[in-house]
PDB file of C-alpha atoms in Angstrom:
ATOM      1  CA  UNK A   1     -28.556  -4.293  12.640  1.00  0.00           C
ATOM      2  CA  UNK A   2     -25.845  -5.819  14.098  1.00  0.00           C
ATOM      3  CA  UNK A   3     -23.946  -4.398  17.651  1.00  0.00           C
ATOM      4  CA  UNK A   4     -20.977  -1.965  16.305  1.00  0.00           C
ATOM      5  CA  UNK A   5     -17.645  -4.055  17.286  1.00  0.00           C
ATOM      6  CA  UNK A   6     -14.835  -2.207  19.171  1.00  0.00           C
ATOM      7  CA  UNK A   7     -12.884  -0.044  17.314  1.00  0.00           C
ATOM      8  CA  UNK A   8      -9.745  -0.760  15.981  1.00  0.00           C
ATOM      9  CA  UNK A   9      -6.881   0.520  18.757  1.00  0.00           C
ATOM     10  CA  UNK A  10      -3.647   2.287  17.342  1.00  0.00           C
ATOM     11  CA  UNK A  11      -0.406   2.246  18.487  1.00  0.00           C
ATOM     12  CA  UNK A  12       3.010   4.261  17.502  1.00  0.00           C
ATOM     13  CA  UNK A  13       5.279   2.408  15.424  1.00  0.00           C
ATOM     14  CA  UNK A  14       8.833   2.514  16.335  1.00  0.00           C
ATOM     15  CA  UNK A  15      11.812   3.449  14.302  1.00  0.00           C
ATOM     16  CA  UNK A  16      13.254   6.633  13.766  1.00  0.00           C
ATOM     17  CA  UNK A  17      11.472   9.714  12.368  1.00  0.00           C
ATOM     18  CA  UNK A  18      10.782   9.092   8.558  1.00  0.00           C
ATOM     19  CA  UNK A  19      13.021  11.397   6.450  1.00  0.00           C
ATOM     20  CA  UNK A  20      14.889  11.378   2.771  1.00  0.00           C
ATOM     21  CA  UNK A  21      18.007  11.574   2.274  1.00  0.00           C
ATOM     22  CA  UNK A  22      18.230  10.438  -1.579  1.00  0.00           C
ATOM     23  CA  UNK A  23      21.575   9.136  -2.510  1.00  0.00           C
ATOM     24  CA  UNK A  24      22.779   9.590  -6.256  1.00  0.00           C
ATOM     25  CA  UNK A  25      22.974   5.906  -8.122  1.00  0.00           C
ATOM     26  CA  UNK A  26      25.866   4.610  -9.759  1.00  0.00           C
ATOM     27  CA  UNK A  27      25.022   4.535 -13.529  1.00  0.00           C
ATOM     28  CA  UNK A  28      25.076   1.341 -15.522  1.00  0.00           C
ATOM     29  CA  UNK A  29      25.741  -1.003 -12.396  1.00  0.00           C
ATOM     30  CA  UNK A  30      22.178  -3.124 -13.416  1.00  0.00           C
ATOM     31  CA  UNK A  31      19.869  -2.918 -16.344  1.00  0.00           C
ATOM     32  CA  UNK A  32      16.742  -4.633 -17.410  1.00  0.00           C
ATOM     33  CA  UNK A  33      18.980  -7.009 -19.229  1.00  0.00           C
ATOM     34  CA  UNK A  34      19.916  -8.336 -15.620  1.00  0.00           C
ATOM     35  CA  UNK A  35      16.495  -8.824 -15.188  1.00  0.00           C
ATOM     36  CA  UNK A  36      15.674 -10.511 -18.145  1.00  0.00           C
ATOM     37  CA  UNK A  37      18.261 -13.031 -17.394  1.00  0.00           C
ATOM     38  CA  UNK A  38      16.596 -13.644 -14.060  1.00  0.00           C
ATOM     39  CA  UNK A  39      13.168 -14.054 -15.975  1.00  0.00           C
ATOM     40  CA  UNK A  40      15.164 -17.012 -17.644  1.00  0.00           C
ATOM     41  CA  UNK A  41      15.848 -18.979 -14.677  1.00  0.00           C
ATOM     42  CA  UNK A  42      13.063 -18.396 -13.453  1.00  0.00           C
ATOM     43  CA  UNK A  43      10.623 -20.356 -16.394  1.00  0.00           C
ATOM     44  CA  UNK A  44      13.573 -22.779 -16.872  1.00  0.00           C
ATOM     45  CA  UNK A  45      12.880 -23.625 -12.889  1.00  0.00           C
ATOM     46  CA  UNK A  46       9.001 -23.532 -13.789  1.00  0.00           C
ATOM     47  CA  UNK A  47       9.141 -20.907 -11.131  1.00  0.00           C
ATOM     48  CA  UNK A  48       5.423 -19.917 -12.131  1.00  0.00           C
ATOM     49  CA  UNK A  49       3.683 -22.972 -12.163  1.00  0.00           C
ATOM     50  CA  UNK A  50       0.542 -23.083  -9.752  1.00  0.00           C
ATOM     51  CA  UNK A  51      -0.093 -19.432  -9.201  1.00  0.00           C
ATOM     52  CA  UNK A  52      -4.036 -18.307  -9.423  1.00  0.00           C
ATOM     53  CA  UNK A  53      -5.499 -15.536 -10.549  1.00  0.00           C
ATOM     54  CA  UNK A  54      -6.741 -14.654  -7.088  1.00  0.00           C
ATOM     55  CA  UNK A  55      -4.186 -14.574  -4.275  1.00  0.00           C
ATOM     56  CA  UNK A  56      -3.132 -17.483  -2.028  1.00  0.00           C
ATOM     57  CA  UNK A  57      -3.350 -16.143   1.333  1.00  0.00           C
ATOM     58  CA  UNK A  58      -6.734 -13.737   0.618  1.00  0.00           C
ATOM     59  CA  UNK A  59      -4.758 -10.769   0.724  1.00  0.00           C
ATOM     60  CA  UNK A  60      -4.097  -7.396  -1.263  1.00  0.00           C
ATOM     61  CA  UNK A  61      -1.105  -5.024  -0.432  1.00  0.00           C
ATOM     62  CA  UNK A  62      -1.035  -1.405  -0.497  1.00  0.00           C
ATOM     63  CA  UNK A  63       2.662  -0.238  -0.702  1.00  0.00           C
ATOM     64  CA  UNK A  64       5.274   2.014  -1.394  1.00  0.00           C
ATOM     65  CA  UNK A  65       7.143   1.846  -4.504  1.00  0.00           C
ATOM     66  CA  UNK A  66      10.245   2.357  -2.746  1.00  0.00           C
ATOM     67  CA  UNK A  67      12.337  -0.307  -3.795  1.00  0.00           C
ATOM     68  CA  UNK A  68      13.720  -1.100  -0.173  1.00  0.00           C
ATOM     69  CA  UNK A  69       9.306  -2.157   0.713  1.00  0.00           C
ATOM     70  CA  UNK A  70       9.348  -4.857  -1.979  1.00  0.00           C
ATOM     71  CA  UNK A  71       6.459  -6.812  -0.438  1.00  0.00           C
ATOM     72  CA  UNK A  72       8.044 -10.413  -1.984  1.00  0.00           C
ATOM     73  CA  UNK A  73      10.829  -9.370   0.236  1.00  0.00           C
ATOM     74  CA  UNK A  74       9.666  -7.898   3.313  1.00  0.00           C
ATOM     75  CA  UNK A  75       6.429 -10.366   4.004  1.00  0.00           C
ATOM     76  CA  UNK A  76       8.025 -13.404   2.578  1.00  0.00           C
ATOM     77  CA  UNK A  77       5.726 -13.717  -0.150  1.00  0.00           C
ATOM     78  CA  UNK A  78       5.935 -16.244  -2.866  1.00  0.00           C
ATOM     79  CA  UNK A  79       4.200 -16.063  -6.525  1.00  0.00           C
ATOM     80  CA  UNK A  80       0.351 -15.997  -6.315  1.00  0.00           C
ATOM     81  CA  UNK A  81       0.512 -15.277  -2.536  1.00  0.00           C
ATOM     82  CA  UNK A  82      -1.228 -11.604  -2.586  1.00  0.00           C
ATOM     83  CA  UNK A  83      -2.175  -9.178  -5.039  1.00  0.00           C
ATOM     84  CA  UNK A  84      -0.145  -5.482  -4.417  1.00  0.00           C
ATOM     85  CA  UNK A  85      -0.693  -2.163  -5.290  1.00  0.00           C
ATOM     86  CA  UNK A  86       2.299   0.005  -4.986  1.00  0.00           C
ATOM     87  CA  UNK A  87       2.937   3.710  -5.331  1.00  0.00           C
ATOM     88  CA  UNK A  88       4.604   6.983  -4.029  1.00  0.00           C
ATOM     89  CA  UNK A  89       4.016   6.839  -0.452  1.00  0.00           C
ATOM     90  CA  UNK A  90       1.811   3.758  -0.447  1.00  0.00           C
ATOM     91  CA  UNK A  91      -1.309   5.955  -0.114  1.00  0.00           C
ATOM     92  CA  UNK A  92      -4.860   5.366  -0.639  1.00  0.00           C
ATOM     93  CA  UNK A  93      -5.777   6.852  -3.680  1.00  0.00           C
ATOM     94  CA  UNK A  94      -8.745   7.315  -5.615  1.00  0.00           C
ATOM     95  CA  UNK A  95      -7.017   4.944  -8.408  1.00  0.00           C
ATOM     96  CA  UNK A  96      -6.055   2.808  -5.812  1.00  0.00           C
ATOM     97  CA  UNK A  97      -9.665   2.598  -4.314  1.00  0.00           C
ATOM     98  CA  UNK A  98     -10.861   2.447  -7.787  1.00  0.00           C
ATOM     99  CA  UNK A  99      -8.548  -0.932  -8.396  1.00  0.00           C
ATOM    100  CA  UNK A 100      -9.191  -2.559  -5.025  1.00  0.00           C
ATOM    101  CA  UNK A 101     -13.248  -2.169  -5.849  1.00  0.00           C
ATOM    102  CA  UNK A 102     -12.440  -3.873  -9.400  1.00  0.00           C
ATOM    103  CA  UNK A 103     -10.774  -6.803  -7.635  1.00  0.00           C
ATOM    104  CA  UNK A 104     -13.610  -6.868  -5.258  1.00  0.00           C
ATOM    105  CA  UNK A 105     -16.217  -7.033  -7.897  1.00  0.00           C
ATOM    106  CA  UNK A 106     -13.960 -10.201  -9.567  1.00  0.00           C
ATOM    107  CA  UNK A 107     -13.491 -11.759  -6.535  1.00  0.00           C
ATOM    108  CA  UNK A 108     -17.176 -11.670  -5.674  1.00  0.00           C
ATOM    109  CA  UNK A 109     -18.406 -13.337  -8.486  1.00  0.00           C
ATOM    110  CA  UNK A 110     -16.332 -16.673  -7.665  1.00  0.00           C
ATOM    111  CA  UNK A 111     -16.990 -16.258  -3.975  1.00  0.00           C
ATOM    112  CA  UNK A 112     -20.806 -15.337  -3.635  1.00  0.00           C
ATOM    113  CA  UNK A 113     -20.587 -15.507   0.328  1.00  0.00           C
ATOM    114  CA  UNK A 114     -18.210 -15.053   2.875  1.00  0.00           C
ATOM    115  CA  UNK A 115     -15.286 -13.020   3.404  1.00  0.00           C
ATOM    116  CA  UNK A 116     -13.072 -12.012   0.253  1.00  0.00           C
ATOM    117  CA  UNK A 117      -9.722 -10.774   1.231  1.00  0.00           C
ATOM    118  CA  UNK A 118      -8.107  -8.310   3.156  1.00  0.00           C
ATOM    119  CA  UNK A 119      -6.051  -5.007   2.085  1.00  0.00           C
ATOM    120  CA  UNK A 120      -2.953  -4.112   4.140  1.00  0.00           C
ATOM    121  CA  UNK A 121      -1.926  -1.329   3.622  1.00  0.00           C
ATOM    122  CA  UNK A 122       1.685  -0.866   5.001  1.00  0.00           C
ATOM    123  CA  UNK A 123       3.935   2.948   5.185  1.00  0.00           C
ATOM    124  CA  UNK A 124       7.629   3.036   5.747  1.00  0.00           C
ATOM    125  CA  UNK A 125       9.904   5.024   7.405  1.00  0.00           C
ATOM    126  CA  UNK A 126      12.209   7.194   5.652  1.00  0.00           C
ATOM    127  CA  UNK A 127       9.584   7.388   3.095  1.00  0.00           C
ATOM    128  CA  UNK A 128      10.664   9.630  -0.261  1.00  0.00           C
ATOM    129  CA  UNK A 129       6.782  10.470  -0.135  1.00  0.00           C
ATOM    130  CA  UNK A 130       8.202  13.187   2.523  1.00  0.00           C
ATOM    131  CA  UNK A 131       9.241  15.282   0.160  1.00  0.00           C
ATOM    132  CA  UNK A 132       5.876  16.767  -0.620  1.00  0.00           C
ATOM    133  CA  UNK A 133       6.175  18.177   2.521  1.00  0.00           C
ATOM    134  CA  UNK A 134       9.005  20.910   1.151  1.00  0.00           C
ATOM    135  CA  UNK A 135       7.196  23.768  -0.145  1.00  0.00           C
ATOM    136  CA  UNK A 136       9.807  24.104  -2.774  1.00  0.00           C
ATOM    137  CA  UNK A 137       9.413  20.646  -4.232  1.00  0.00           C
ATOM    138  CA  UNK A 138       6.013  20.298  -3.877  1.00  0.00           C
ATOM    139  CA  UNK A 139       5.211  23.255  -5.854  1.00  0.00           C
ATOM    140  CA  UNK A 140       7.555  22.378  -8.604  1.00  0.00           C
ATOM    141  CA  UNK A 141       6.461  18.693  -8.551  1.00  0.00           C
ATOM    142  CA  UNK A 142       2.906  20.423  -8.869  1.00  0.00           C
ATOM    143  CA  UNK A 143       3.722  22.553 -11.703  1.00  0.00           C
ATOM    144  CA  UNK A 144       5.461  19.278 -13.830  1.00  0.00           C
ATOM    145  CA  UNK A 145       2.429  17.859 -13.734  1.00  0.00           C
ATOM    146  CA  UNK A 146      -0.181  19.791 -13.314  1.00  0.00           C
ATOM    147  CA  UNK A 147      -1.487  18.559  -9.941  1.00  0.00           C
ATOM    148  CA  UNK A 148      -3.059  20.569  -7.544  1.00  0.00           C
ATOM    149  CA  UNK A 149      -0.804  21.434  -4.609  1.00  0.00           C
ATOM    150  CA  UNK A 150      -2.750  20.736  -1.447  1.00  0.00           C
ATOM    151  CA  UNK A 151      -3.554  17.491  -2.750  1.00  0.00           C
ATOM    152  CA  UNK A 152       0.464  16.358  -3.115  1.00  0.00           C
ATOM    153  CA  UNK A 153       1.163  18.239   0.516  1.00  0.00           C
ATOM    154  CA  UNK A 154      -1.752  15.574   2.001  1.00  0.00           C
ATOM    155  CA  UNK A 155       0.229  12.689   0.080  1.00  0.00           C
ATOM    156  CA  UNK A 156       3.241  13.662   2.380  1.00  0.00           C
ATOM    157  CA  UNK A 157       4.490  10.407   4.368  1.00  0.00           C
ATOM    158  CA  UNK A 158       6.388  12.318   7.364  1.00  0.00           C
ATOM    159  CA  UNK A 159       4.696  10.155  10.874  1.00  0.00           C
ATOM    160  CA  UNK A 160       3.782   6.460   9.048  1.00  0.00           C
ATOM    161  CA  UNK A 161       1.920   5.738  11.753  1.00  0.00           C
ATOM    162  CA  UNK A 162      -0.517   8.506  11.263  1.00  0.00           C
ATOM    163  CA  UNK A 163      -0.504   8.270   7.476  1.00  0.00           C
ATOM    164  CA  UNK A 164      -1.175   5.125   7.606  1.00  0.00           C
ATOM    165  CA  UNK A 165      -4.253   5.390  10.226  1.00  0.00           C
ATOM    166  CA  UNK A 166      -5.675   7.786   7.841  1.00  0.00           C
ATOM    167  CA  UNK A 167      -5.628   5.771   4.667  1.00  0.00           C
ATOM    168  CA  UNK A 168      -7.669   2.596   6.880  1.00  0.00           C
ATOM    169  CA  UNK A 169      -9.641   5.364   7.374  1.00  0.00           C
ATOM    170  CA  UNK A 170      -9.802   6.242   3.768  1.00  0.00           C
ATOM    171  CA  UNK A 171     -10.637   2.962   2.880  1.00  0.00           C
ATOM    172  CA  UNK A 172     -13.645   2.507   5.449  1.00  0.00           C
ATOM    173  CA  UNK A 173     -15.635   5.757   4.170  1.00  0.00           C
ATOM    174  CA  UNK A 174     -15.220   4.289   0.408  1.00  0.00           C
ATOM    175  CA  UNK A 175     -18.744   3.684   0.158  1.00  0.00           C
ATOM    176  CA  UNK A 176     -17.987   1.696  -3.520  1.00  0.00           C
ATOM    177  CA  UNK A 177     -15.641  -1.074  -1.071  1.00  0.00           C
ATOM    178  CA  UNK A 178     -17.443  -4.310  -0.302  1.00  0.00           C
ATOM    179  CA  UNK A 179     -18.229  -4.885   3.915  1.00  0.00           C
ATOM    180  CA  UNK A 180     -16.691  -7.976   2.956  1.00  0.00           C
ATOM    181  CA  UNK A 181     -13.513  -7.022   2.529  1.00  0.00           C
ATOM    182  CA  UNK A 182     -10.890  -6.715   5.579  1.00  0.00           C
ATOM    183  CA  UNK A 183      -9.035  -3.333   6.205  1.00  0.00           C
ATOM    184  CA  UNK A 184      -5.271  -3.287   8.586  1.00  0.00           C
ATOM    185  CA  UNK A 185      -2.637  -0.994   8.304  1.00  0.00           C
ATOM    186  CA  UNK A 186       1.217  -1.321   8.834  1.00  0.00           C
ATOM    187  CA  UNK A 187       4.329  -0.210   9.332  1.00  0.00           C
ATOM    188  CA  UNK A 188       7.352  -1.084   8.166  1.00  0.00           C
ATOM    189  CA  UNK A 189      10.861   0.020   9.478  1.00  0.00           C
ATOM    190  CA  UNK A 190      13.538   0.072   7.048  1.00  0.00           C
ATOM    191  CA  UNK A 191      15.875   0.503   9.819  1.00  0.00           C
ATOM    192  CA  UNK A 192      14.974  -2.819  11.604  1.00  0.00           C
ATOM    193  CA  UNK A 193      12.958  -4.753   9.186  1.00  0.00           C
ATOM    194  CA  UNK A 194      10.179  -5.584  10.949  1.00  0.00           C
ATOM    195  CA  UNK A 195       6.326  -4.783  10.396  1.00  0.00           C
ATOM    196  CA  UNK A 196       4.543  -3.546  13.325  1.00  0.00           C
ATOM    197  CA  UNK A 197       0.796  -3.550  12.739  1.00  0.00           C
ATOM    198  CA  UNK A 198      -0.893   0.049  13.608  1.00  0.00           C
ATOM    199  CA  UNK A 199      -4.744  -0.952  12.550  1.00  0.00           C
ATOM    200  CA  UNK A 200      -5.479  -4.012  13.186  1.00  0.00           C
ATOM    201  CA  UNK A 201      -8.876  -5.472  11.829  1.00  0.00           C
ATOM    202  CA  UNK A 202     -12.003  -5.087  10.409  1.00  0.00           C
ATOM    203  CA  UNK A 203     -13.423  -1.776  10.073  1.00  0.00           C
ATOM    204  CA  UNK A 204     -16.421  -1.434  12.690  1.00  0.00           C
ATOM    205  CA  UNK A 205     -17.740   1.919  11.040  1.00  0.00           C
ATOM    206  CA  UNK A 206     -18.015   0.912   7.632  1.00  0.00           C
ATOM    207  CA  UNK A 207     -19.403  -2.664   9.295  1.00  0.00           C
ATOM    208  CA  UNK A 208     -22.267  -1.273  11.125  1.00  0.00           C
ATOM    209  CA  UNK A 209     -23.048   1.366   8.465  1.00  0.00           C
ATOM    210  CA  UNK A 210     -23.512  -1.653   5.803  1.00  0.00           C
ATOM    211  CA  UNK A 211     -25.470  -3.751   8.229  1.00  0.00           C
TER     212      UNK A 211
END
């Protein structure tokens, strides 16, 4: 068995106090038809020639959907760079577990040895997600559809930092996740722009338990 590695440390991310303050959109300002056009260019510039199945720089993203944390945008990331999951909150899910085993399992098969790639998972400040804190919300939320309530209030992105320590931690119980697979976590200030890493790392527990 192999000597349990030091933990991974974690330290406050800075930027203000995460809260939502939804503003209402102006209607019929962009369209999918915008976005088609873009599609255009794009082939015409052969924009999508050399990408690979499996991602450039070994890495998977866990995300918000927020549109402000687009992970192109914020990391720099070109086509083919890293695979991302994104949704409410950016939060570990069972579905999200679920698809980063599924990669796993693909990825293993081409690479019999060594490490695969690493999942980053990265929370936000000012995250919408903090809206399943409001009792009133949640519990409508919960009754739309049909979700349990405790469930959504544990889903509740108010301190990224600490959300974000938690879902590493998610990820290194997962007992169906692959040792060889790299876990961080992130932060990322909308207010500033920068991504201040929280978890850096492998995961020691989930190392030495797979030894």
């Amino acid at each position: 068995m192999r000597a349990q590695s030091a933990a991974p440390t974690i330290r406050r991310a800075t930027g203000k106090e995460t809260g939502f303050e939804p503003t209402r959109p102006e209607l019929g300002v962009a369209s999918f038809e915008t976005a088609l056009a873009r599609n255009r260019a794009f082939a015409a510039a052969g924009g999508y020639e050399g990408a690979t199945m499996f991602p450039a720089l070994q890495l998977l993203v866990v995300t918000c959907l927020d549109p402000r944390v687009d992970p192109a945008h914020v990391l720099g990331l070109d086509l083919g760079d890293a695979m991302v999951i994104r949704n409410g909150g950016g939060r570990v899910t069972p579905e999200a577990i679920n698809n980063i085993a599924f990669v796993a399992q693909l990825a293993a098969k081409a690479v019999p040895d060594g490490p695969l790639f690493e999942v980053a998972v990265i929370h936000h400040t000012q995250c919408g997600a903090g809206a399943l804190a409001d009792d009133h919300f949640r519990h409508r939320y919960a009754e739309q559809i049909g979700a349990d309530e405790a469930t959504l209030r544990d889903r509740a992105v108010l301190d990224p930092a600490a959300t974000v320590a938690t879902d590493v931690d998610r990820l290194c119980s997962a007992e169906v996740l692959s040792p060889r697979i790299a876990l961080s976590g992130h932060v990322y200030d909308v207010a500033s722009g920068l991504v201040e890493t929280v978890v850096p790392g492998r995961c020691p527990v989930r190392d030495e338990r797979r030894a």
